[in-house]
């Protein structure tokens, strides 16, 4: 009799699916739950804006800013009304400060600044991610190195030459990184929802 047929080959095993990845970063990581007031900084850089805010310098900046920087009613308000409107800026510790930085190499020194400010009683967090009009867990963004010191890097969705139109400084190198992106409108909606505002 003919030999028995060979056993069928074992079924091909497909590789396990990759671990589930959230299509968007979790806004709860921003820890906005207890924030009655929120100061949002769209580009930390060296943390200079956050430092100025913590020192209370934003009140005088707001009072001296041109009317185009304010809502339409500002131009018709008296001095007292303006001071009352901007009064919370005199109390920076009453704010949660969330500052976003998309250039990875700037984050370690910003973590040092964060620890220093939190030790002084400020609710400050430097967020690893870009503030934009889109929320995404991984989004490509260009990063330029323009100086050798630790602050000499910047990330932006615009071309470096369009940001520095006088060609100073000149980029030394560039690369593309993947990182989180947060939609400013979604952050505002999250704060409004937490506090039941309308």
Short mmCIF file of N, CA, C and O in Angstrom, two decimals, residues 21-27 30 42 100 102 127-142 157 177-189:
data_model
loop_
_atom_site.label_atom_id
_atom_site.label_comp_id
_atom_site.label_asym_id
_atom_site.label_seq_id
_atom_site.Cartn_x
_atom_site.Cartn_y
_atom_site.Cartn_z
N UNK A 21 -2.38 50.92 21.75
CA UNK A 21 -1.85 52.26 22.00
C UNK A 21 -2.98 53.26 21.88
O UNK A 21 -3.75 53.23 20.92
N UNK A 22 -3.10 54.10 22.86
CA UNK A 22 -4.15 55.10 22.80
C UNK A 22 -3.89 56.03 21.63
O UNK A 22 -2.75 56.48 21.43
N UNK A 23 -4.91 56.33 20.81
CA UNK A 23 -4.68 57.23 19.68
C UNK A 23 -4.38 58.65 20.11
O UNK A 23 -3.89 59.45 19.34
N UNK A 24 -4.68 58.99 21.35
CA UNK A 24 -4.42 60.33 21.84
C UNK A 24 -3.80 60.24 23.23
O UNK A 24 -4.06 59.30 23.97
N UNK A 25 -2.97 61.21 23.59
CA UNK A 25 -2.45 61.21 24.95
C UNK A 25 -3.57 61.49 25.95
O UNK A 25 -4.54 62.17 25.64
N UNK A 26 -3.42 60.95 27.12
CA UNK A 26 -4.44 61.08 28.15
C UNK A 26 -4.33 62.46 28.81
O UNK A 26 -3.31 62.77 29.44
N UNK A 27 -5.37 63.27 28.68
CA UNK A 27 -5.32 64.62 29.25
C UNK A 27 -5.27 64.59 30.77
O UNK A 27 -4.88 65.58 31.40
N UNK A 30 -2.20 65.71 32.62
CA UNK A 30 -1.92 67.13 32.87
C UNK A 30 -2.34 67.55 34.28
O UNK A 30 -2.02 68.65 34.72
N UNK A 42 2.73 77.91 25.74
CA UNK A 42 2.80 77.06 24.55
C UNK A 42 4.20 76.66 24.13
O UNK A 42 4.34 75.84 23.22
N UNK A 100 4.32 73.65 27.90
CA UNK A 100 4.57 72.57 26.94
C UNK A 100 5.89 72.79 26.20
O UNK A 100 6.14 73.90 25.72
N UNK A 102 8.36 70.89 23.21
CA UNK A 102 8.45 69.83 22.21
C UNK A 102 9.88 69.45 21.84
O UNK A 102 10.08 68.51 21.08
N UNK A 127 5.40 70.00 30.47
CA UNK A 127 4.81 68.85 29.79
C UNK A 127 5.65 68.48 28.58
O UNK A 127 5.99 69.35 27.75
N UNK A 128 5.96 67.20 28.47
CA UNK A 128 6.70 66.67 27.32
C UNK A 128 5.73 66.54 26.15
O UNK A 128 5.03 65.55 26.01
N UNK A 129 5.67 67.57 25.31
CA UNK A 129 4.75 67.54 24.19
C UNK A 129 4.58 68.92 23.59
O UNK A 129 5.00 69.93 24.17
N UNK A 130 3.97 68.95 22.42
CA UNK A 130 3.73 70.21 21.71
C UNK A 130 2.29 70.67 21.97
O UNK A 130 1.37 69.85 22.02
N UNK A 131 2.11 71.95 22.11
CA UNK A 131 0.77 72.54 22.20
C UNK A 131 0.39 72.98 20.79
O UNK A 131 1.11 73.77 20.16
N UNK A 132 -0.73 72.47 20.28
CA UNK A 132 -1.08 72.75 18.89
C UNK A 132 -2.59 72.71 18.73
O UNK A 132 -3.33 72.91 19.69
N UNK A 133 -3.03 72.46 17.52
CA UNK A 133 -4.47 72.34 17.25
C UNK A 133 -4.86 70.90 16.99
O UNK A 133 -5.89 70.62 16.39
N UNK A 134 -4.02 69.97 17.45
CA UNK A 134 -4.30 68.54 17.22
C UNK A 134 -3.75 67.73 18.39
O UNK A 134 -2.62 67.96 18.83
N UNK A 135 -4.56 66.80 18.88
CA UNK A 135 -4.11 65.90 19.92
C UNK A 135 -3.71 64.57 19.31
O UNK A 135 -4.50 63.97 18.57
N UNK A 136 -2.50 64.14 19.57
CA UNK A 136 -2.00 62.89 18.99
C UNK A 136 -0.95 62.30 19.92
O UNK A 136 -0.20 63.04 20.58
N UNK A 137 -0.91 60.97 19.98
CA UNK A 137 0.08 60.29 20.82
C UNK A 137 1.47 60.36 20.21
O UNK A 137 2.47 60.46 20.92
N UNK A 138 1.54 60.30 18.89
CA UNK A 138 2.83 60.38 18.21
C UNK A 138 2.67 61.24 16.97
O UNK A 138 1.91 60.90 16.07
N UNK A 139 3.39 62.33 16.94
CA UNK A 139 3.34 63.22 15.79
C UNK A 139 4.76 63.67 15.48
O UNK A 139 5.51 64.03 16.39
N UNK A 140 5.11 63.64 14.21
CA UNK A 140 6.46 64.04 13.81
C UNK A 140 6.60 65.56 13.89
O UNK A 140 5.69 66.31 13.53
N UNK A 141 7.74 65.98 14.38
CA UNK A 141 8.02 67.42 14.40
C UNK A 141 9.51 67.65 14.22
O UNK A 141 10.34 66.88 14.71
N UNK A 142 9.88 68.70 13.49
CA UNK A 142 11.30 69.00 13.29
C UNK A 142 11.90 69.67 14.51
O UNK A 142 11.25 70.47 15.18
N UNK A 157 6.63 73.82 14.24
CA UNK A 157 6.02 73.30 13.02
C UNK A 157 6.38 74.16 11.81
O UNK A 157 6.16 73.75 10.68
N UNK A 177 11.63 64.20 15.28
CA UNK A 177 11.32 63.35 16.42
C UNK A 177 9.82 63.10 16.45
O UNK A 177 9.02 63.84 15.87
N UNK A 178 9.44 62.02 17.13
CA UNK A 178 8.04 61.72 17.37
C UNK A 178 7.71 62.05 18.81
O UNK A 178 8.47 61.73 19.73
N UNK A 179 6.57 62.70 19.01
CA UNK A 179 6.18 63.04 20.37
C UNK A 179 4.72 63.40 20.47
O UNK A 179 4.00 63.48 19.47
N UNK A 180 4.28 63.60 21.69
CA UNK A 180 2.88 63.92 21.94
C UNK A 180 2.55 65.32 21.45
O UNK A 180 3.38 66.22 21.46
N UNK A 181 1.29 65.49 21.08
CA UNK A 181 0.76 66.79 20.69
C UNK A 181 -0.57 66.98 21.40
O UNK A 181 -1.37 66.04 21.49
N UNK A 182 -0.81 68.17 21.92
CA UNK A 182 -2.03 68.46 22.66
C UNK A 182 -2.78 69.62 22.01
O UNK A 182 -2.19 70.66 21.72
N UNK A 183 -4.07 69.42 21.82
CA UNK A 183 -4.94 70.45 21.25
C UNK A 183 -5.33 71.43 22.36
O UNK A 183 -5.93 71.03 23.36
N UNK A 184 -5.00 72.69 22.17
CA UNK A 184 -5.32 73.70 23.18
C UNK A 184 -6.81 73.75 23.47
O UNK A 184 -7.24 73.87 24.62
N UNK A 185 -7.64 73.64 22.43
CA UNK A 185 -9.09 73.69 22.63
C UNK A 185 -9.57 72.53 23.50
O UNK A 185 -10.46 72.70 24.35
N UNK A 186 -8.98 71.35 23.33
CA UNK A 186 -9.37 70.21 24.15
C UNK A 186 -8.98 70.42 25.61
O UNK A 186 -9.71 70.00 26.53
N UNK A 187 -7.85 71.04 25.84
CA UNK A 187 -7.43 71.31 27.21
C UNK A 187 -8.40 72.27 27.87
O UNK A 187 -8.83 72.07 29.02
N UNK A 188 -8.77 73.33 27.16
CA UNK A 188 -9.72 74.29 27.72
C UNK A 188 -11.06 73.61 28.01
O UNK A 188 -11.66 73.81 29.07
N UNK A 189 -11.52 72.77 27.07
CA UNK A 189 -12.78 72.06 27.31
C UNK A 189 -12.68 71.14 28.52
O UNK A 189 -13.65 71.00 29.28
#
